[in-house]
Short mmCIF file of C-alpha atoms in Angstrom, two decimals:
data_model
loop_
_atom_site.label_atom_id
_atom_site.label_comp_id
_atom_site.label_asym_id
_atom_site.label_seq_id
_atom_site.Cartn_x
_atom_site.Cartn_y
_atom_site.Cartn_z
CA GLY A 1343 55.89 28.96 53.37
CA ALA A 1344 58.65 31.50 53.64
CA VAL A 1345 59.85 32.11 57.18
CA VAL A 1346 61.64 35.12 58.56
CA SER A 1347 63.08 35.12 62.05
CA GLN A 1348 64.28 37.92 64.27
CA HIS A 1349 66.59 37.83 67.22
CA PRO A 1350 66.21 38.82 69.94
CA SER A 1351 62.47 39.03 70.42
CA ARG A 1352 62.90 41.41 73.33
CA VAL A 1353 65.84 43.48 74.48
CA ILE A 1354 66.33 46.00 77.22
CA CYS A 1355 69.36 48.22 77.12
CA LYS A 1356 70.65 51.26 78.91
CA SER A 1357 70.67 54.69 77.38
CA GLY A 1358 73.88 55.31 75.43
CA THR A 1359 74.58 51.71 74.57
CA SER A 1360 74.17 49.99 71.22
CA VAL A 1361 72.00 47.03 70.40
CA LYS A 1362 71.97 44.76 67.38
CA ILE A 1363 68.89 43.08 65.96
CA GLU A 1364 69.19 40.23 63.47
CA CYS A 1365 66.79 39.33 60.72
CA ARG A 1366 67.12 36.02 58.91
CA SER A 1367 65.30 34.44 56.03
CA LEU A 1368 65.25 30.77 56.92
CA ASP A 1369 64.17 29.01 53.77
CA PHE A 1370 64.73 31.43 50.93
CA GLN A 1371 67.28 33.89 49.67
CA ALA A 1372 66.30 37.45 50.37
CA THR A 1373 67.86 39.90 47.99
CA THR A 1374 65.99 42.70 49.68
CA MET A 1375 65.15 43.20 53.32
CA PHE A 1376 63.18 45.98 54.93
CA TRP A 1377 63.23 47.42 58.41
CA TYR A 1378 60.12 48.92 59.92
CA ARG A 1379 59.28 50.59 63.16
CA GLN A 1380 55.88 50.23 64.74
CA PHE A 1381 54.69 52.56 67.46
CA PRO A 1382 51.91 51.49 69.82
CA LYS A 1383 48.53 51.51 68.11
CA GLN A 1384 50.08 52.84 64.92
CA SER A 1385 51.03 51.49 61.56
CA LEU A 1386 54.38 50.27 60.34
CA MET A 1387 56.76 52.96 59.22
CA LEU A 1388 59.46 51.95 56.78
CA MET A 1389 62.88 52.90 58.05
CA ALA A 1390 65.15 51.55 55.37
CA THR A 1391 65.54 49.12 52.52
CA SER A 1392 68.62 46.98 52.27
CA ASN A 1393 69.87 45.00 49.32
CA GLU A 1394 72.45 42.28 49.76
CA GLY A 1395 75.93 43.61 49.26
CA SER A 1396 75.03 47.27 48.96
CA LYS A 1397 74.32 50.21 51.20
CA ALA A 1398 70.89 50.55 52.70
CA THR A 1399 68.48 53.18 51.46
CA TYR A 1400 67.00 55.14 54.32
CA GLU A 1401 63.65 56.84 54.41
CA GLN A 1402 63.45 60.55 54.95
CA GLY A 1403 63.88 61.46 58.58
CA VAL A 1404 65.69 58.26 59.59
CA GLU A 1405 69.19 58.87 60.92
CA LYS A 1406 71.67 56.73 59.02
CA ASP A 1407 74.34 57.00 61.68
CA LYS A 1408 71.96 55.97 64.41
CA PHE A 1409 70.31 53.04 62.71
CA LEU A 1410 73.07 51.07 61.03
CA ILE A 1411 71.91 48.41 58.62
CA ASN A 1412 74.06 45.66 57.21
CA HIS A 1413 72.84 43.11 54.67
CA ALA A 1414 75.93 40.98 54.39
CA SER A 1415 74.38 37.83 52.97
CA LEU A 1416 71.25 36.67 51.19
CA THR A 1417 69.81 35.39 54.44
CA LEU A 1418 70.89 37.91 57.05
CA SER A 1419 70.38 41.58 57.71
CA THR A 1420 71.19 43.38 60.92
CA LEU A 1421 69.95 46.62 62.42
CA THR A 1422 72.16 48.25 65.02
CA VAL A 1423 70.70 51.01 67.12
CA THR A 1424 73.66 53.08 68.22
CA SER A 1425 73.79 55.27 71.29
CA ALA A 1426 70.26 54.29 72.15
CA HIS A 1427 67.89 56.76 73.78
CA PRO A 1428 64.58 56.11 75.50
CA GLU A 1429 62.77 57.56 72.49
CA ASP A 1430 64.22 54.72 70.40
CA SER A 1431 62.10 52.31 72.40
CA SER A 1432 59.78 50.70 69.92
CA PHE A 1433 58.84 47.56 68.08
CA TYR A 1434 61.18 46.86 65.18
CA ILE A 1435 60.04 44.56 62.41
CA CYS A 1436 61.96 43.26 59.45
CA SER A 1437 60.67 41.76 56.26
CA ALA A 1438 62.34 39.99 53.39
CA THR A 1439 61.58 39.34 49.78
CA GLU A 1440 63.01 37.34 46.94
CA SER A 1441 63.70 39.14 43.74
CA VAL A 1442 60.88 39.47 41.23
CA ILE A 1443 58.14 38.33 43.60
CA TYR A 1444 56.64 41.42 45.19
CA GLU A 1445 55.61 39.78 48.39
CA GLN A 1446 57.28 40.54 51.67
CA TYR A 1447 57.51 38.03 54.48
CA PHE A 1448 57.59 39.52 57.92
CA GLY A 1449 59.53 38.60 60.98
CA PRO A 1450 57.94 38.43 64.43
CA GLY A 1451 59.45 41.72 65.55
CA THR A 1452 61.81 42.84 68.29
CA ARG A 1453 60.63 44.87 71.25
CA LEU A 1454 63.38 47.33 72.22
CA THR A 1455 63.20 49.12 75.54
CA VAL A 1456 65.83 51.72 76.36
CA THR A 1457 66.06 52.66 80.01
CA ALA B 333 53.85 60.25 47.36
CA GLN B 334 51.76 57.20 47.94
CA SER B 335 49.40 57.09 50.88
CA VAL B 336 46.94 54.57 52.21
CA SER B 337 43.94 55.37 54.35
CA GLN B 338 41.86 52.96 56.34
CA HIS B 339 38.59 54.48 57.38
CA ASN B 340 37.83 52.43 60.45
CA HIS B 341 40.28 52.41 63.30
CA HIS B 342 38.23 50.15 65.54
CA VAL B 343 35.48 47.75 64.57
CA ILE B 344 33.45 45.63 66.97
CA LEU B 345 31.30 42.85 65.62
CA SER B 346 29.44 39.86 66.92
CA GLU B 347 30.25 36.42 65.61
CA ALA B 348 28.57 35.61 62.30
CA ALA B 349 28.28 39.28 61.36
CA SER B 350 29.59 40.39 58.01
CA LEU B 351 32.75 42.43 57.78
CA GLU B 352 33.90 45.10 55.40
CA LEU B 353 37.02 47.15 56.04
CA GLY B 354 37.70 50.11 53.82
CA CYS B 355 41.02 50.91 52.19
CA ASN B 356 41.77 53.73 49.79
CA TYR B 357 45.09 54.63 48.28
CA SER B 358 46.46 57.56 46.41
CA TYR B 359 48.60 56.70 43.45
CA GLY B 360 47.73 57.08 39.82
CA GLY B 361 49.83 54.34 38.30
CA THR B 362 49.93 50.57 38.48
CA VAL B 363 49.79 49.27 42.01
CA ASN B 364 50.04 46.03 43.89
CA LEU B 365 47.67 45.80 46.84
CA PHE B 366 47.83 43.76 49.99
CA TRP B 367 45.94 43.03 53.16
CA TYR B 368 47.93 41.84 56.13
CA VAL B 369 46.66 40.60 59.48
CA GLN B 370 48.39 40.76 62.83
CA TYR B 371 46.90 38.48 65.47
CA PRO B 372 47.58 39.41 69.10
CA GLY B 373 51.20 38.69 69.89
CA GLN B 374 51.98 37.42 66.42
CA HIS B 375 53.74 38.73 63.36
CA LEU B 376 52.19 40.12 60.23
CA GLN B 377 50.72 37.56 57.90
CA LEU B 378 49.54 38.02 54.35
CA LEU B 379 45.78 37.60 53.95
CA LEU B 380 45.58 38.29 50.25
CA LYS B 381 47.14 40.27 47.46
CA TYR B 382 46.23 41.78 44.13
CA PHE B 383 48.72 42.17 41.33
CA SER B 384 46.59 41.98 38.20
CA GLY B 385 43.67 40.13 36.64
CA ASP B 386 40.39 39.42 38.39
CA PRO B 387 39.73 42.38 40.70
CA LEU B 388 37.97 40.12 43.18
CA VAL B 389 40.68 38.40 45.14
CA LYS B 390 40.17 35.53 47.52
CA GLY B 391 42.54 35.02 50.39
CA ILE B 392 42.99 32.75 53.35
CA LYS B 393 40.45 32.11 56.09
CA GLY B 394 37.47 33.12 53.98
CA PHE B 395 38.58 36.70 53.34
CA GLU B 396 38.24 38.42 50.01
CA ALA B 397 38.90 41.88 48.66
CA GLU B 398 37.78 43.81 45.65
CA PHE B 399 39.98 46.18 43.72
CA ILE B 400 37.99 49.05 42.25
CA LYS B 401 40.41 51.06 40.19
CA SER B 402 38.05 53.97 39.58
CA LYS B 403 37.61 54.42 43.31
CA PHE B 404 41.23 53.72 44.26
CA SER B 405 39.85 51.24 46.74
CA PHE B 406 40.68 47.74 47.93
CA ASN B 407 38.12 46.85 50.58
CA LEU B 408 38.39 43.69 52.62
CA ARG B 409 35.33 41.53 53.23
CA LYS B 410 34.28 38.42 55.05
CA PRO B 411 30.68 37.18 55.05
CA SER B 412 30.70 35.76 58.56
CA VAL B 413 33.38 36.60 61.12
CA GLN B 414 34.56 34.36 63.90
CA TRP B 415 35.97 35.15 67.31
CA SER B 416 39.37 34.01 66.00
CA ASP B 417 39.32 36.86 63.48
CA THR B 418 40.02 39.31 66.30
CA ALA B 419 43.20 41.01 65.11
CA GLU B 420 44.58 44.12 63.52
CA TYR B 421 44.24 44.43 59.77
CA PHE B 422 46.56 46.48 57.58
CA CYS B 423 46.08 47.50 54.00
CA ALA B 424 49.27 48.14 52.04
CA VAL B 425 50.18 49.41 48.60
CA ASN B 426 53.27 48.83 46.53
CA ALA B 427 53.87 51.06 43.56
CA GLY B 428 57.28 49.90 42.56
CA PHE B 429 60.69 49.03 43.96
CA GLN B 430 59.02 46.64 46.40
CA LYS B 431 58.43 49.41 48.91
CA LEU B 432 55.21 48.94 50.83
CA VAL B 433 53.18 51.79 52.24
CA PHE B 434 50.87 50.73 55.04
CA GLY B 435 47.60 52.13 56.22
CA THR B 436 47.12 52.93 59.88
CA GLY B 437 45.40 49.64 60.58
CA THR B 438 41.98 48.59 61.80
CA ARG B 439 41.53 46.79 65.07
CA LEU B 440 38.77 44.24 64.82
CA LEU B 441 37.19 42.78 67.92
CA VAL B 442 34.77 39.92 67.44
CA SER B 443 32.67 39.11 70.44
CA PRO B 444 31.49 35.52 70.87
#
C-alpha cells in the first residue's frame, strides 16, 4: 500500500526559532499533499493544501507567513513553522494523494513542542 | 460549508458486543465518505470509503458502513468488536477538490 513518512517524529524547539517538518510519499507520486494540525482529544484541522510546483492554499485563519509550505517535488512537501511560539505546540500530520484517486494516505505525524 | 458530526465522543464496549458509530454530514451535493481509524500511537488508516454504487460498504477488519443519502448519514458498524479495535475513529467527507473535512472523532474502548 501507499506509504507516507514524516520526519522528525518528535521535535522540541525554543520559542522564536524555526523548525522544518518533512513529508514524503515513499512509493507513489503525490501531486497533492495536505497539512493538518491535531490538538489533544480533537479532530484534524486542515491547515493547507499544497500542489507540486505551485503555492499552497491555506485555510482561513492559518497564517501563511508563519506556516511556510513547500511542495518542491512529487514526493516531498515541507512545513516550516517560523518564529515558533508555545501555542504552536501540537501534532502535525501530513497526507498525500495521487491525482484522480480521492484517497489520502496519512503520515505518522510530528509532535512539536515549543518551550 | 461542509461539516461532519459524530454523535458519540466516547464509547465503551465489552468484547463481542456490536458496534455502531454515528456520522452525519451537511452537504447537499455529491460526496465521498470515509472512515479512518487511529490506533494508539499510530497514524490514521483508512477503514473504508464510499464513492458511489452499493451504499453498504465493507472495509477492513470486519467493519462496514452504510450510506443513507436521505439522512446524510454514514454510520460505521461491526457485529462483534475485539479488544484490538480500541482506537479513535474518524468520519470524513470530501465534496470536491480532494479536501477532507473530519468529524471530531469517537474514542472506542473495548474491554476484554
